[in-house]
Amino acid sequence: MATGGSTTSTARQPLVKVTGLRKSFGALDVLKGIDLEITRGEKVSIIGPSGSGKTTFLRCINQIEKPTGGHIEVDGELIGEKLLGGRYVQMEDRELARLRAGIGMVFQRFNLFPHLTALQNIMIGPVKVLKRSSREAEGEAVSLLAKVGLTDKRDAYPEMLSGGQQQRVAIARALAMRPKLMLFDEATSALDPELVGEVLNVMRQLAAEGMTMIIVTHEMKFAEEISDRVIFMDQGLVVEQGPPHQLFSAPAHPRTQAFLRAVLGKQAFPS
Ligand code: ADP
Ligand code: MG
């Protein structure tokens, strides 16, 4: 049920509810009507060809991109708009900022502030956005650095860190906002192969702690291992979704089969 924001969250309510989501850039229809519900604690991986709209989908969820149509609710609250007298109207910036603070996003490029240390990168959101005291934010940042295995790098600047270390700082920075939901957009795609594992391990740990996660990834093995559900997107639509074992070993749709054949190098799928 769409609400203006006063709902109490219940365990049964989906954490994310996307209905009829559309996004166009000019004449280019990138998302063509996505419906999706994600339950609390669920890990959902999104796979699909380049250009199918995966990044745009994540960016719409946290409103970096403004959808062209449809609605998104996170934890029972509409995001980006609100219902006023039965009509959808744009949400105020302050309200949007509050909701966005509850959604962590990790990008392919780590986007750390180059002039801030690892510790400062993690502290800045809680201090500036959540108005926490520096002391409290620092305490939390220190424990987040420990959590991602970077205690000894607290005073290092991003340029002194490997890609894997930078990405782990980026994850800690997102977690510092105490998000309800974490979005990962090809978090390991820019990393040298030997650095992928350390980032995936942090994601595994988060998953084990019960974080709700939407993971766009090309790491098929990881998606199979970590996900409760895998979604195959193509040309702006969810073509097929299911439990990982089913989707990877017996995909039903010819487009899913073709994609998996290409990325996994499989000859054929049993019909
Ligand atoms: P994916 O992440 O699955 O590779 P994207 O969501 O990045 O796909 O892109 C889907 C399509 O939308 C692509 O054709 C891309 O060029 C286009 N697109 C994405 N962002 C923009 C933008 N800001 N302006 C115009 N076109 C865009
Ligand atoms: Mg992308």
Short mmCIF file of C-alpha atoms and ligand atoms in Angstrom, two decimals:
data_model
loop_
_atom_site.label_atom_id
_atom_site.label_comp_id
_atom_site.label_asym_id
_atom_site.label_seq_id
_atom_site.Cartn_x
_atom_site.Cartn_y
_atom_site.Cartn_z
CA MET A 1 0.00 0.00 0.00
CA ALA A 2 1.34 3.39 -0.92
CA THR A 3 1.54 5.80 1.96
CA GLY A 4 2.76 9.28 2.68
CA GLY A 5 5.34 8.14 5.16
CA SER A 6 3.75 7.40 8.50
CA THR A 7 3.59 3.64 8.18
CA THR A 8 5.29 1.49 10.74
CA SER A 9 7.39 -1.20 9.13
CA THR A 10 6.29 -4.75 9.56
CA ALA A 11 8.22 -7.91 8.91
CA ARG A 12 5.80 -9.08 6.25
CA GLN A 13 5.83 -5.94 4.18
CA PRO A 14 8.37 -6.07 1.32
CA LEU A 15 11.39 -3.88 1.97
CA VAL A 16 11.45 -2.81 -1.66
CA LYS A 17 8.39 -2.63 -3.85
CA VAL A 18 8.76 -1.51 -7.44
CA THR A 19 5.67 -1.16 -9.62
CA GLY A 20 5.57 -0.34 -13.32
CA LEU A 21 8.96 1.34 -13.25
CA ARG A 22 9.85 3.13 -16.46
CA LYS A 23 12.80 5.25 -17.40
CA SER A 24 13.49 6.93 -20.71
CA PHE A 25 16.35 9.12 -21.83
CA GLY A 26 14.78 11.19 -24.57
CA ALA A 27 13.49 8.74 -27.11
CA LEU A 28 15.42 5.85 -25.59
CA ASP A 29 13.22 3.64 -23.40
CA VAL A 30 15.67 2.04 -21.00
CA LEU A 31 13.32 0.57 -18.38
CA LYS A 32 10.04 -0.58 -19.83
CA GLY A 33 7.93 -1.53 -16.85
CA ILE A 34 9.63 -3.33 -13.98
CA ASP A 35 7.66 -4.91 -11.15
CA LEU A 36 9.60 -6.33 -8.28
CA GLU A 37 9.23 -7.00 -4.59
CA ILE A 38 12.13 -7.73 -2.33
CA THR A 39 11.66 -8.99 1.18
CA ARG A 40 13.63 -7.95 4.22
CA GLY A 41 16.97 -9.75 4.32
CA GLU A 42 16.65 -11.04 0.78
CA LYS A 43 19.69 -11.13 -1.51
CA VAL A 44 18.77 -10.55 -5.12
CA SER A 45 21.30 -10.64 -7.94
CA ILE A 46 20.61 -9.00 -11.27
CA ILE A 47 22.37 -10.31 -14.33
CA GLY A 48 21.97 -9.42 -17.97
CA PRO A 49 23.73 -8.07 -21.04
CA SER A 50 25.46 -4.72 -21.10
CA GLY A 51 22.97 -1.97 -21.81
CA SER A 52 19.96 -3.92 -20.51
CA GLY A 53 19.21 -1.26 -17.87
CA LYS A 54 20.67 -2.81 -14.71
CA THR A 55 22.54 0.31 -13.61
CA THR A 56 19.61 2.55 -14.47
CA PHE A 57 17.37 0.32 -12.38
CA LEU A 58 19.60 0.65 -9.29
CA ARG A 59 19.94 4.38 -9.86
CA CYS A 60 16.16 4.74 -9.99
CA ILE A 61 15.75 2.88 -6.71
CA ASN A 62 17.80 5.49 -4.87
CA GLN A 63 16.59 8.29 -7.14
CA ILE A 64 19.94 9.30 -8.62
CA GLU A 65 17.80 8.93 -11.73
CA LYS A 66 14.25 10.17 -11.61
CA PRO A 67 11.91 7.52 -13.02
CA THR A 68 9.73 8.41 -15.99
CA GLY A 69 6.91 6.28 -14.67
CA GLY A 70 5.90 3.85 -11.96
CA HIS A 71 6.48 3.89 -8.22
CA ILE A 72 9.10 2.74 -5.75
CA GLU A 73 8.57 2.10 -2.07
CA VAL A 74 11.33 1.35 0.38
CA ASP A 75 10.31 0.08 3.78
CA GLY A 76 6.72 1.13 3.19
CA GLU A 77 7.54 4.68 2.11
CA LEU A 78 7.29 6.06 -1.39
CA ILE A 79 10.60 7.45 -2.57
CA GLY A 80 10.90 10.51 -4.80
CA GLU A 81 7.19 11.30 -4.63
CA LYS A 82 4.34 11.30 -2.19
CA LEU A 83 0.60 10.96 -2.31
CA LEU A 84 -1.24 14.19 -1.66
CA GLY A 85 -5.01 14.15 -1.94
CA GLY A 86 -4.87 11.06 -4.11
CA ARG A 87 -2.26 12.52 -6.49
CA TYR A 88 1.43 11.79 -6.74
CA VAL A 89 3.54 14.88 -6.25
CA GLN A 90 7.28 15.32 -6.07
CA MET A 91 8.86 14.84 -2.68
CA GLU A 92 10.78 17.69 -1.03
CA ASP A 93 14.57 17.47 -1.25
CA ARG A 94 14.97 17.16 2.51
CA GLU A 95 12.58 14.24 2.69
CA LEU A 96 14.27 12.58 -0.27
CA ALA A 97 17.68 13.03 1.37
CA ARG A 98 16.38 11.33 4.51
CA LEU A 99 15.13 8.34 2.54
CA ARG A 100 18.24 8.11 0.38
CA ALA A 101 20.39 8.00 3.49
CA GLY A 102 18.81 4.61 4.18
CA ILE A 103 20.00 3.15 0.88
CA GLY A 104 23.68 2.37 0.49
CA MET A 105 25.17 2.19 -2.97
CA VAL A 106 28.50 0.78 -4.04
CA PHE A 107 29.66 1.50 -7.57
CA GLN A 108 32.10 -0.08 -9.96
CA ARG A 109 34.31 2.99 -9.49
CA PHE A 110 34.86 3.54 -5.80
CA ASN A 111 34.30 7.30 -5.82
CA LEU A 112 36.10 7.94 -2.55
CA PHE A 113 36.97 11.53 -1.72
CA PRO A 114 40.65 11.71 -2.75
CA HIS A 115 41.54 14.41 -0.21
CA LEU A 116 40.12 12.47 2.76
CA THR A 117 41.64 9.51 4.58
CA ALA A 118 39.89 6.15 4.76
CA LEU A 119 38.57 7.07 8.20
CA GLN A 120 37.41 10.52 7.08
CA ASN A 121 35.70 9.06 4.01
CA ILE A 122 33.66 6.81 6.30
CA MET A 123 32.87 9.54 8.84
CA ILE A 124 31.77 12.30 6.50
CA GLY A 125 28.27 11.01 5.71
CA PRO A 126 27.21 10.41 9.31
CA VAL A 127 28.59 13.80 10.38
CA LYS A 128 27.33 15.91 7.47
CA VAL A 129 24.08 14.15 6.61
CA LEU A 130 23.01 12.44 9.83
CA LYS A 131 24.41 15.20 12.08
CA ARG A 132 26.18 12.75 14.34
CA SER A 133 28.98 14.00 16.55
CA SER A 134 32.52 13.51 15.23
CA ARG A 135 33.29 11.34 18.21
CA GLU A 136 30.41 8.99 17.63
CA ALA A 137 31.07 8.87 13.88
CA GLU A 138 34.74 8.16 14.44
CA GLY A 139 34.00 5.32 16.83
CA GLU A 140 31.69 3.75 14.30
CA ALA A 141 34.13 4.32 11.44
CA VAL A 142 36.87 2.58 13.38
CA SER A 143 34.71 -0.49 13.91
CA LEU A 144 33.63 -0.46 10.26
CA LEU A 145 37.28 -0.35 9.18
CA ALA A 146 37.86 -3.40 11.35
CA LYS A 147 34.86 -5.11 9.83
CA VAL A 148 36.25 -4.71 6.31
CA GLY A 149 39.74 -5.68 7.45
CA LEU A 150 41.39 -2.27 7.08
CA THR A 151 42.14 -1.18 10.62
CA ASP A 152 45.73 -0.39 9.70
CA LYS A 153 44.66 1.84 6.78
CA ARG A 154 42.60 4.35 8.73
CA ASP A 155 44.89 7.28 7.91
CA ALA A 156 45.67 6.27 4.33
CA TYR A 157 44.45 8.36 1.42
CA PRO A 158 42.65 6.56 -1.43
CA GLU A 159 45.61 6.84 -3.81
CA MET A 160 47.69 4.83 -1.33
CA LEU A 161 45.19 1.98 -1.34
CA SER A 162 44.70 -0.87 -3.80
CA GLY A 163 41.44 -1.06 -5.73
CA GLY A 164 40.19 -3.81 -3.45
CA GLN A 165 41.02 -1.78 -0.36
CA GLN A 166 39.35 1.31 -1.81
CA GLN A 167 36.23 -0.69 -2.57
CA ARG A 168 36.16 -2.05 0.98
CA VAL A 169 36.39 1.53 2.29
CA ALA A 170 33.52 2.42 -0.06
CA ILE A 171 31.43 -0.40 1.43
CA ALA A 172 32.29 0.74 4.96
CA ARG A 173 31.35 4.29 3.98
CA ALA A 174 27.96 3.09 2.77
CA LEU A 175 27.43 1.02 5.93
CA ALA A 176 28.23 4.02 8.12
CA MET A 177 24.85 5.44 7.13
CA ARG A 178 23.22 2.35 8.68
CA PRO A 179 21.31 1.56 5.49
CA LYS A 180 18.27 -0.70 5.34
CA LEU A 181 19.22 -1.71 1.84
CA MET A 182 22.50 -2.04 -0.03
CA LEU A 183 22.81 -1.74 -3.79
CA PHE A 184 25.94 -3.04 -5.49
CA ASP A 185 26.60 -2.13 -9.11
CA GLU A 186 29.37 -4.34 -10.48
CA ALA A 187 31.35 -3.70 -7.33
CA THR A 188 34.22 -5.92 -8.47
CA SER A 189 34.30 -5.22 -12.21
CA ALA A 190 37.05 -2.61 -12.05
CA LEU A 191 39.33 -4.73 -9.86
CA ASP A 192 42.36 -6.78 -10.77
CA PRO A 193 41.36 -10.45 -10.51
CA GLU A 194 43.42 -11.10 -7.39
CA LEU A 195 41.55 -8.33 -5.55
CA VAL A 196 38.03 -9.51 -6.34
CA GLY A 197 37.92 -12.09 -3.55
CA GLU A 198 38.51 -9.68 -0.68
CA VAL A 199 35.56 -7.53 -1.76
CA LEU A 200 33.30 -10.54 -2.31
CA ASN A 201 34.21 -11.73 1.19
CA VAL A 202 32.99 -8.48 2.70
CA MET A 203 29.76 -8.83 0.71
CA ARG A 204 29.37 -12.44 1.92
CA GLN A 205 29.78 -11.29 5.49
CA LEU A 206 27.13 -8.61 5.02
CA ALA A 207 24.78 -11.14 3.52
CA ALA A 208 25.32 -13.47 6.47
CA GLU A 209 24.43 -10.62 8.82
CA GLY A 210 21.04 -10.35 7.16
CA MET A 211 21.47 -7.19 5.07
CA THR A 212 18.99 -6.79 2.24
CA MET A 213 21.09 -6.62 -0.92
CA ILE A 214 20.52 -6.02 -4.61
CA ILE A 215 23.63 -7.03 -6.49
CA VAL A 216 24.29 -6.33 -10.15
CA THR A 217 27.17 -8.59 -11.03
CA HIS A 218 29.04 -10.48 -13.72
CA GLU A 219 30.38 -12.90 -11.11
CA MET A 220 28.00 -15.75 -11.88
CA LYS A 221 29.45 -18.14 -9.32
CA PHE A 222 29.14 -15.55 -6.61
CA ALA A 223 25.58 -14.70 -7.66
CA GLU A 224 24.68 -18.38 -7.50
CA GLU A 225 26.25 -18.77 -4.08
CA ILE A 226 24.99 -15.63 -2.36
CA SER A 227 21.54 -15.03 -3.83
CA ASP A 228 18.12 -16.07 -2.71
CA ARG A 229 16.91 -15.06 -6.15
CA VAL A 230 18.51 -14.22 -9.47
CA ILE A 231 16.91 -11.88 -11.97
CA PHE A 232 17.77 -11.85 -15.64
CA MET A 233 17.18 -8.47 -17.26
CA ASP A 234 17.28 -7.78 -20.96
CA GLN A 235 16.25 -4.71 -22.94
CA GLY A 236 14.71 -2.95 -19.97
CA LEU A 237 12.57 -5.82 -18.72
CA VAL A 238 12.81 -8.64 -16.22
CA VAL A 239 12.83 -11.60 -18.58
CA GLU A 240 13.12 -14.35 -16.01
CA GLN A 241 13.78 -14.80 -12.31
CA GLY A 242 14.12 -17.67 -9.93
CA PRO A 243 16.22 -19.43 -7.32
CA PRO A 244 19.87 -19.37 -8.41
CA HIS A 245 20.20 -23.07 -9.00
CA GLN A 246 17.16 -23.09 -11.26
CA LEU A 247 18.12 -19.98 -13.19
CA PHE A 248 21.70 -21.03 -13.80
CA SER A 249 21.17 -24.71 -14.54
CA ALA A 250 17.77 -24.72 -16.18
CA PRO A 251 16.90 -21.26 -17.51
CA ALA A 252 13.50 -21.27 -19.15
CA HIS A 253 13.70 -18.33 -21.52
CA PRO A 254 15.71 -18.53 -24.75
CA ARG A 255 17.28 -15.12 -24.04
CA THR A 256 18.44 -16.24 -20.60
CA GLN A 257 19.82 -19.40 -22.15
CA ALA A 258 21.69 -17.46 -24.83
CA PHE A 259 23.15 -15.04 -22.27
CA LEU A 260 24.30 -17.80 -19.93
CA ARG A 261 25.71 -19.81 -22.82
CA ALA A 262 27.77 -16.76 -23.77
CA VAL A 263 29.03 -15.95 -20.27
CA LEU A 264 29.42 -19.45 -18.88
CA GLY A 265 30.54 -21.04 -22.14
CA LYS A 266 27.97 -23.78 -21.86
CA GLN A 267 26.97 -25.66 -24.96
CA ALA A 268 23.31 -26.13 -24.18
CA PHE A 269 20.77 -26.42 -21.40
CA PRO A 270 18.63 -29.49 -20.86
CA SER A 271 15.11 -28.71 -21.93
P1 ADP B 1 23.57 -1.82 -17.91
O1 ADP B 1 23.94 -1.37 -16.55
O2 ADP B 1 22.66 -3.02 -17.92
O3 ADP B 1 24.77 -2.05 -18.79
P2 ADP B 1 22.56 0.88 -18.23
O4 ADP B 1 21.44 1.04 -17.28
O5 ADP B 1 23.87 1.45 -17.87
O6 ADP B 1 22.70 -0.68 -18.60
O7 ADP B 1 22.16 1.50 -19.61
C1 ADP B 1 21.00 1.12 -20.31
C2 ADP B 1 20.84 2.01 -21.51
O8 ADP B 1 20.57 3.32 -21.10
C3 ADP B 1 22.08 2.08 -22.40
O9 ADP B 1 21.65 2.11 -23.73
C4 ADP B 1 22.69 3.40 -22.00
O10 ADP B 1 23.43 3.95 -23.04
C5 ADP B 1 21.48 4.24 -21.68
N1 ADP B 1 21.74 5.29 -20.70
C6 ADP B 1 22.10 5.11 -19.41
N2 ADP B 1 22.24 6.29 -18.77
C7 ADP B 1 21.95 7.25 -19.69
C8 ADP B 1 21.91 8.69 -19.66
N3 ADP B 1 22.19 9.36 -18.53
N4 ADP B 1 21.57 9.32 -20.80
C9 ADP B 1 21.28 8.66 -21.92
N5 ADP B 1 21.29 7.30 -22.02
C10 ADP B 1 21.64 6.60 -20.93
MG MG B 2 25.78 -1.13 -15.63
#
